[in-house]
Short mmCIF file of C-alpha atoms and ligand atoms in Angstrom, two decimals:
data_model
loop_
_atom_site.label_atom_id
_atom_site.label_comp_id
_atom_site.label_asym_id
_atom_site.label_seq_id
_atom_site.Cartn_x
_atom_site.Cartn_y
_atom_site.Cartn_z
CA MET A 1 -0.05 -0.01 0.02
CA TYR A 2 1.50 3.35 -1.21
CA VAL A 3 1.05 6.14 1.57
CA LEU A 4 1.93 9.92 0.79
CA GLY A 5 3.35 11.69 3.87
CA ILE A 6 3.29 15.54 4.34
CA GLU A 7 5.36 17.28 6.97
CA THR A 8 5.06 21.27 7.64
CA SER A 9 5.45 21.41 11.21
CA CYS A 10 8.49 23.94 11.29
CA ASP A 11 10.66 25.22 8.38
CA GLU A 12 10.91 22.11 6.28
CA THR A 13 8.19 21.54 3.58
CA ALA A 14 8.44 17.66 3.15
CA ALA A 15 6.64 15.00 1.10
CA SER A 16 7.34 11.32 0.79
CA VAL A 17 5.86 8.21 -0.80
CA VAL A 18 6.47 4.91 1.64
CA ARG A 19 5.15 1.36 0.63
CA ASP A 20 3.66 -0.76 3.28
CA GLY A 21 5.09 1.30 6.30
CA GLU A 22 8.83 0.69 5.45
CA ALA A 23 10.03 1.02 2.08
CA VAL A 24 10.92 4.84 1.50
CA LEU A 25 10.41 5.35 -2.46
CA SER A 26 11.03 9.22 -2.16
CA ASN A 27 11.83 11.72 0.63
CA VAL A 28 11.68 15.27 -0.70
CA VAL A 29 12.64 18.10 1.83
CA SER A 30 12.61 21.68 0.80
CA SER A 31 13.76 23.90 3.81
CA SER A 32 13.30 27.76 4.20
CA LEU A 33 16.24 27.90 6.39
CA LYS A 34 18.15 30.35 4.61
CA GLU A 35 15.29 32.77 4.71
CA HIS A 36 15.30 32.56 8.61
CA LYS A 37 19.10 32.56 9.05
CA LYS A 38 19.64 36.43 9.19
CA TYR A 39 17.16 36.40 12.24
CA GLY A 40 18.85 33.81 14.16
CA GLY A 41 15.86 31.57 14.39
CA ILE A 42 12.62 30.35 12.95
CA ILE A 43 10.22 33.25 12.02
CA PRO A 44 6.72 31.52 11.98
CA GLU A 45 5.26 34.01 9.53
CA ILE A 46 7.93 33.40 6.94
CA ALA A 47 7.85 29.52 7.52
CA SER A 48 4.18 29.41 6.66
CA ARG A 49 4.44 31.59 3.51
CA MET A 50 7.24 29.49 2.29
CA HIS A 51 5.29 26.10 2.96
CA LEU A 52 2.45 27.69 0.83
CA GLU A 53 5.01 28.59 -2.08
CA SER A 54 6.61 25.12 -2.12
CA ILE A 55 3.95 22.46 -1.00
CA ALA A 56 2.50 21.62 -4.52
CA GLY A 57 5.95 21.36 -6.06
CA VAL A 58 7.36 19.33 -3.09
CA VAL A 59 4.43 16.78 -3.21
CA ASP A 60 4.53 16.53 -7.16
CA CYS A 61 8.25 15.82 -6.88
CA ALA A 62 7.83 13.08 -4.16
CA VAL A 63 5.06 11.35 -6.29
CA LYS A 64 7.21 11.51 -9.40
CA GLU A 65 10.32 10.32 -7.57
CA ALA A 66 8.53 7.40 -6.11
CA GLY A 67 7.72 6.39 -9.68
CA VAL A 68 3.85 6.11 -8.88
CA LYS A 69 0.94 7.84 -9.98
CA LEU A 70 -1.39 9.93 -7.68
CA LYS A 71 -4.17 7.35 -8.17
CA ASN A 72 -1.87 4.65 -6.68
CA ILE A 73 -1.75 6.56 -3.35
CA LYS A 74 -4.30 4.95 -0.92
CA LEU A 75 -3.76 7.32 2.11
CA VAL A 76 -2.56 10.85 2.77
CA SER A 77 -0.73 10.94 6.14
CA VAL A 78 0.06 14.67 7.57
CA THR A 79 1.60 15.93 10.66
CA SER A 80 -1.13 17.60 12.66
CA GLY A 81 1.15 18.86 15.57
CA PRO A 82 2.94 19.75 17.72
CA GLY A 83 4.48 22.52 15.66
CA LEU A 84 3.94 26.03 14.45
CA ALA A 85 0.19 26.64 13.86
CA GLY A 86 0.57 28.59 10.79
CA SER A 87 2.81 25.91 9.29
CA LEU A 88 1.07 23.00 10.26
CA LEU A 89 -2.29 24.62 8.63
CA VAL A 90 -0.74 24.67 5.27
CA GLY A 91 0.11 20.82 5.41
CA ILE A 92 -3.21 19.90 6.91
CA SER A 93 -5.29 21.88 4.47
CA PHE A 94 -3.22 20.62 1.33
CA ALA A 95 -3.60 17.08 2.54
CA LYS A 96 -7.46 17.38 3.06
CA SER A 97 -7.88 18.88 -0.27
CA LEU A 98 -5.65 16.30 -2.00
CA SER A 99 -7.58 13.35 -0.23
CA LEU A 100 -10.80 14.89 -1.44
CA GLY A 101 -9.50 15.36 -4.88
CA VAL A 102 -8.01 11.83 -5.25
CA GLY A 103 -10.75 10.27 -3.19
CA VAL A 104 -8.68 8.60 -0.42
CA PRO A 105 -8.71 8.77 3.11
CA PHE A 106 -6.39 10.90 5.35
CA LEU A 107 -4.92 11.06 8.71
CA GLY A 108 -3.35 13.40 10.92
CA VAL A 109 -0.31 12.03 12.90
CA ASP A 110 1.67 13.21 16.00
CA HIS A 111 5.14 14.67 15.26
CA LEU A 112 6.96 13.35 17.92
CA ALA A 113 5.40 9.77 17.44
CA SER A 114 6.40 10.03 13.80
CA HIS A 115 10.03 10.86 14.91
CA ILE A 116 10.04 7.80 16.92
CA TYR A 117 8.71 5.91 13.87
CA ALA A 118 11.71 6.84 11.78
CA ASN A 119 13.35 3.96 13.34
CA PHE A 120 11.04 1.37 11.78
CA LEU A 121 11.73 2.57 8.22
CA ASN A 122 13.96 0.72 5.80
CA ALA A 123 13.09 -2.71 7.40
CA GLN A 124 14.84 -1.91 10.79
CA VAL A 125 14.08 -4.87 13.03
CA LEU A 126 12.76 -3.38 16.33
CA ARG A 127 10.29 -4.90 18.72
CA MET A 128 7.99 -2.99 21.18
CA PRO A 129 7.95 -2.08 24.08
CA PHE A 130 10.74 0.22 24.30
CA VAL A 131 12.00 3.38 25.81
CA ALA A 132 12.42 6.39 23.13
CA LEU A 133 14.15 9.48 23.46
CA ILE A 134 12.96 12.41 21.15
CA VAL A 135 15.40 15.33 20.98
CA SER A 136 14.64 18.07 18.62
CA GLY A 137 14.50 22.04 18.28
CA GLY A 138 11.13 21.97 19.97
CA HIS A 139 11.11 18.92 22.21
CA THR A 140 13.06 16.80 24.71
CA SER A 141 10.84 13.94 25.87
CA LEU A 142 11.18 10.34 27.01
CA PHE A 143 8.34 7.84 26.11
CA TYR A 144 7.51 4.43 26.85
CA VAL A 145 6.20 2.88 23.62
CA LYS A 146 3.82 -0.19 23.76
CA ASP A 147 2.40 0.26 20.47
CA PHE A 148 2.03 2.80 17.70
CA ASP A 149 -1.03 4.38 19.29
CA LYS A 150 -0.11 3.42 22.91
CA ILE A 151 2.79 5.96 23.74
CA ASP A 152 3.17 7.07 27.43
CA ILE A 153 5.18 10.27 28.06
CA LEU A 154 7.81 9.58 31.06
CA GLY A 155 9.50 13.06 31.03
CA ARG A 156 9.82 16.24 29.19
CA THR A 157 11.65 19.34 29.38
CA CYS A 158 10.66 22.06 31.93
CA ASP A 159 12.12 24.84 29.88
CA ASP A 160 14.26 24.98 26.75
CA ALA A 161 14.63 21.87 24.51
CA CYS A 162 17.95 20.29 23.96
CA GLY A 163 18.20 21.37 20.30
CA GLU A 164 17.06 24.86 21.11
CA ALA A 165 19.83 24.80 23.83
CA PHE A 166 22.29 24.06 21.04
CA ASP A 167 20.69 26.84 18.93
CA LYS A 168 20.98 29.39 21.72
CA VAL A 169 24.59 28.57 22.76
CA ALA A 170 25.55 28.88 19.10
CA LYS A 171 23.89 32.41 18.95
CA ILE A 172 25.88 33.35 22.15
CA LEU A 173 28.96 32.20 20.40
CA ARG A 174 28.01 33.90 17.25
CA LEU A 175 28.09 30.75 15.15
CA GLY A 176 24.71 31.33 13.44
CA TYR A 177 21.67 29.09 13.13
CA PRO A 178 21.00 26.17 13.55
CA GLY A 179 23.49 25.52 16.32
CA GLY A 180 23.70 21.84 16.43
CA PRO A 181 25.74 20.97 13.30
CA VAL A 182 28.20 23.80 13.95
CA ILE A 183 28.77 23.07 17.67
CA GLU A 184 29.38 19.44 16.69
CA ARG A 185 31.92 20.43 14.23
CA LEU A 186 33.89 22.85 16.43
CA ALA A 187 33.57 20.26 19.58
CA LYS A 188 35.72 17.93 17.67
CA SER A 189 38.72 20.15 18.36
CA GLY A 190 37.67 21.41 21.64
CA ASN A 191 38.54 20.20 25.24
CA PRO A 192 35.25 18.91 26.82
CA ARG A 193 36.49 19.06 30.25
CA LYS A 194 37.68 22.90 30.09
CA PHE A 195 34.50 24.11 31.55
CA GLN A 196 32.52 22.44 34.29
CA PHE A 197 28.91 23.06 32.51
CA ARG A 198 26.16 20.97 33.98
CA CYS A 199 22.39 20.55 33.29
CA SER A 200 20.37 21.59 36.26
CA ASN A 201 18.21 19.10 38.11
CA ALA A 202 14.39 19.10 37.21
CA ASN A 203 11.94 18.47 39.76
CA ARG A 204 11.22 14.89 38.35
CA PRO A 205 13.97 12.56 37.61
CA LEU A 206 13.01 11.99 34.02
CA ASP A 207 12.36 15.68 33.24
CA PHE A 208 15.00 17.77 31.68
CA SER A 209 16.23 21.34 32.16
CA PHE A 210 18.39 23.06 29.58
CA SER A 211 17.84 26.84 30.35
CA GLY A 212 20.50 26.97 33.18
CA ILE A 213 23.38 25.49 31.05
CA LYS A 214 22.65 28.08 28.43
CA THR A 215 23.05 30.85 31.06
CA ALA A 216 26.19 29.49 32.44
CA VAL A 217 27.66 29.54 28.79
CA LEU A 218 26.50 33.10 28.47
CA TYR A 219 28.27 34.14 31.79
CA SER A 220 31.59 32.17 30.78
CA VAL A 221 31.47 34.10 27.27
CA ARG A 222 30.90 37.53 29.06
CA LYS A 223 33.87 36.66 31.50
CA TYR A 224 36.23 36.38 28.65
CA PRO A 225 35.08 38.84 25.86
CA GLN A 226 38.42 38.76 23.99
CA ALA A 227 38.87 35.03 23.96
CA GLY A 228 39.73 33.29 20.62
CA SER A 229 38.77 30.50 18.57
CA GLN A 230 40.16 27.64 20.92
CA PHE A 231 38.07 29.17 23.57
CA VAL A 232 34.97 28.77 21.23
CA ARG A 233 35.75 25.26 20.45
CA ASP A 234 36.43 24.38 24.26
CA VAL A 235 33.04 25.98 25.10
CA ALA A 236 31.20 24.13 22.36
CA ALA A 237 32.77 20.81 23.57
CA SER A 238 32.13 21.38 27.25
CA PHE A 239 28.54 22.33 26.48
CA GLN A 240 27.81 19.50 24.10
CA GLU A 241 29.34 17.01 26.61
CA ALA A 242 27.17 18.31 29.41
CA ALA A 243 23.92 18.34 27.33
CA ILE A 244 24.66 14.68 25.97
CA ASP A 245 25.39 13.28 29.34
CA THR A 246 22.07 14.46 30.62
CA LEU A 247 20.15 12.80 27.74
CA ILE A 248 22.41 9.63 28.16
CA ASN A 249 21.92 9.35 32.07
CA LYS A 250 18.12 10.04 32.06
CA SER A 251 17.41 7.70 28.94
CA LEU A 252 19.24 4.98 30.84
CA LEU A 253 17.26 5.65 34.13
CA ALA A 254 14.16 5.41 32.15
CA CYS A 255 15.16 2.18 30.72
CA GLU A 256 16.10 0.80 34.26
CA LEU A 257 12.67 2.07 35.59
CA LYS A 258 10.60 0.41 32.76
CA LYS A 259 12.61 -2.61 32.80
CA THR A 260 13.38 -2.68 29.21
CA LYS A 261 16.60 -3.32 27.29
CA ARG A 262 15.64 -1.37 24.26
CA LEU A 263 16.33 2.29 23.72
CA VAL A 264 15.21 4.19 20.52
CA ILE A 265 16.24 7.78 19.65
CA GLY A 266 15.03 10.39 17.27
CA GLY A 267 14.76 14.03 16.46
CA GLY A 268 17.28 16.51 15.05
CA VAL A 269 19.90 16.17 17.86
CA ALA A 270 20.05 12.42 17.25
CA ALA A 271 21.92 13.48 14.12
CA ASN A 272 24.83 14.18 16.62
CA ASN A 273 27.58 11.79 16.35
CA ARG A 274 28.99 12.39 19.89
CA LEU A 275 25.72 11.38 21.26
CA ARG A 276 25.62 8.26 19.04
CA GLU A 277 28.95 7.14 19.81
CA LYS A 278 28.62 7.85 23.56
CA LEU A 279 25.36 6.12 23.97
CA TYR A 280 26.15 3.12 22.10
CA SER A 281 29.20 2.87 24.29
CA GLU A 282 27.24 3.51 27.59
CA GLY A 283 24.23 1.70 26.69
CA GLY A 284 26.37 -1.26 25.70
CA LYS A 285 27.76 -1.58 29.28
CA ASN A 286 24.25 -1.66 30.48
CA GLY A 287 23.29 -4.47 28.03
CA LEU A 288 20.91 -2.28 26.05
CA ASP A 289 20.07 -2.49 22.39
CA ILE A 290 20.33 1.14 20.96
CA PHE A 291 18.49 2.24 17.81
CA PHE A 292 19.15 5.60 15.86
CA PRO A 293 17.64 6.32 12.52
CA PRO A 294 20.01 7.06 9.75
CA PRO A 295 20.95 10.90 10.15
CA LYS A 296 18.75 12.00 7.36
CA LEU A 297 15.84 10.41 8.87
CA CYS A 298 16.40 12.16 12.29
CA LEU A 299 15.64 15.61 10.98
CA ASP A 300 12.22 16.44 10.14
CA ASN A 301 11.00 14.42 6.90
CA ALA A 302 7.98 13.08 5.66
CA ALA A 303 8.84 9.51 5.27
CA MET A 304 8.22 9.14 8.95
CA VAL A 305 4.76 10.57 8.77
CA ALA A 306 3.93 8.30 5.84
CA GLY A 307 5.29 5.28 7.63
CA LEU A 308 3.50 6.03 11.08
CA GLY A 309 0.16 6.88 8.96
CA TYR A 310 0.18 3.40 7.40
CA GLN A 311 0.53 1.66 10.96
CA LEU A 312 -2.40 3.66 12.33
CA PHE A 313 -4.58 3.27 9.13
CA ARG A 314 -4.23 -0.57 9.77
CA LYS A 315 -5.32 -0.29 13.21
CA GLY A 316 -8.23 1.61 12.02
CA HIS A 317 -7.43 5.27 12.67
CA ARG A 318 -9.02 7.94 10.33
CA SER A 319 -9.32 11.52 10.37
CA GLY A 320 -12.31 13.78 9.38
CA LEU A 321 -12.24 16.98 7.51
CA ASP A 322 -12.69 18.65 10.81
CA LEU A 323 -9.14 17.86 11.82
CA ASN A 324 -7.50 20.68 13.40
CA MET A 325 -3.81 21.21 14.33
CA GLN A 326 -2.27 20.97 17.52
CA GLY A 327 0.24 23.79 18.04
CA GLY A 328 2.91 24.20 20.61
O1 LIG B 401 13.75 17.61 14.40
P1 LIG B 401 14.16 18.79 13.98
O2 LIG B 401 14.95 18.57 12.57
O3 LIG B 401 13.08 19.84 14.09
C1 LIG B 401 12.29 19.92 15.10
O4 LIG B 401 11.31 19.34 15.16
O5 LIG B 401 12.75 20.80 15.94
O6 LIG B 401 15.43 19.22 14.93
C2 LIG B 401 16.07 20.41 14.58
C3 LIG B 401 16.98 20.63 15.86
C4 LIG B 401 17.62 22.10 15.83
O7 LIG B 401 17.62 22.63 17.13
C5 LIG B 401 19.23 21.63 15.75
O8 LIG B 401 20.24 22.58 16.16
C6 LIG B 401 19.38 20.39 16.05
O9 LIG B 401 18.15 19.66 15.70
N1 LIG B 401 20.42 19.56 15.44
C7 LIG B 401 21.50 19.09 16.07
C8 LIG B 401 22.22 18.53 15.21
N2 LIG B 401 21.93 18.58 13.94
C9 LIG B 401 20.54 19.20 14.15
N3 LIG B 401 21.95 19.11 17.53
C10 LIG B 401 23.04 18.64 17.71
N4 LIG B 401 23.90 18.08 16.87
C11 LIG B 401 23.61 18.05 15.71
N5 LIG B 401 24.27 17.31 14.65
ZN1 LIG B 402 11.01 17.39 14.56
#
């Protein structure tokens, strides 16, 4: 069964055709990132306007690249939230119109659940239940996944998301937006033990807090205003190490509490190689099986939306034309 996925929750306009929930036949992503760069972050108004300009072309391209005809698509699956309200509305409205035009059902799916689903694409063998850590620019959450439609939240961030902290630290260091990839690159030649940054403790053991560490970075930078490029590398490395350590410690604790040996990661920060290598090593010591999607499927994409839509559709889930977006 061919499913068309549409994702417009942030700055990426994405469309993908996936066969039977696992074979990714096309994965088209058009980002409006460069339009936002000069502002140092995503501007919602610009994002929604760019979605409107791109969406028809992106969907057309995804269908053609997959080598299928629109009439072969049996379901349209679309991100219904969380995300930017105006951006989500573009994707949802397009999906509704397309499903009406082609005469097939459509389904709204949760963005975080689809980040988890990225781990099932391309025939990855993964059994439920498991603990999932979703780390992105807008979210940092731990889940216990029993089934595609039975996902319990175990913990979340009380303030900034982890990706947001990477972005804000990069802004403080004047490295541009988005922060994750550039911090990762500079951290490779920095000393992670130069600064004693640490993430603050949240009230509940599986919740996260990233706003304190961002402020600690700000104070260090203010203290040494003339510092050179090695200083920037050391700050980047020390911040990255502390952020990664808190992600790992809480994920391992969640696995221990839920008595599971399977840990699944997703979201933009999951593209970080230091997180990958450290989690494989720490998780290995604890006898855990660790799952990451390939880097391209960690970032926002529509293949994960199509895949999850397929599974939920098989379980009887449907959306009506009254489907609204869930912002936030
Ligand atoms: O999942 P995503 O593409 O969009 C959201 O749903 O937010 O994640 C984007 C976030 C940004 O904050 C970006 O800085 C971060 O993921 N990111 C990274 C890396 N690549 C992207 N963070 C750390 N290391 C990376 N290599
Ligand atoms: Zn995302």
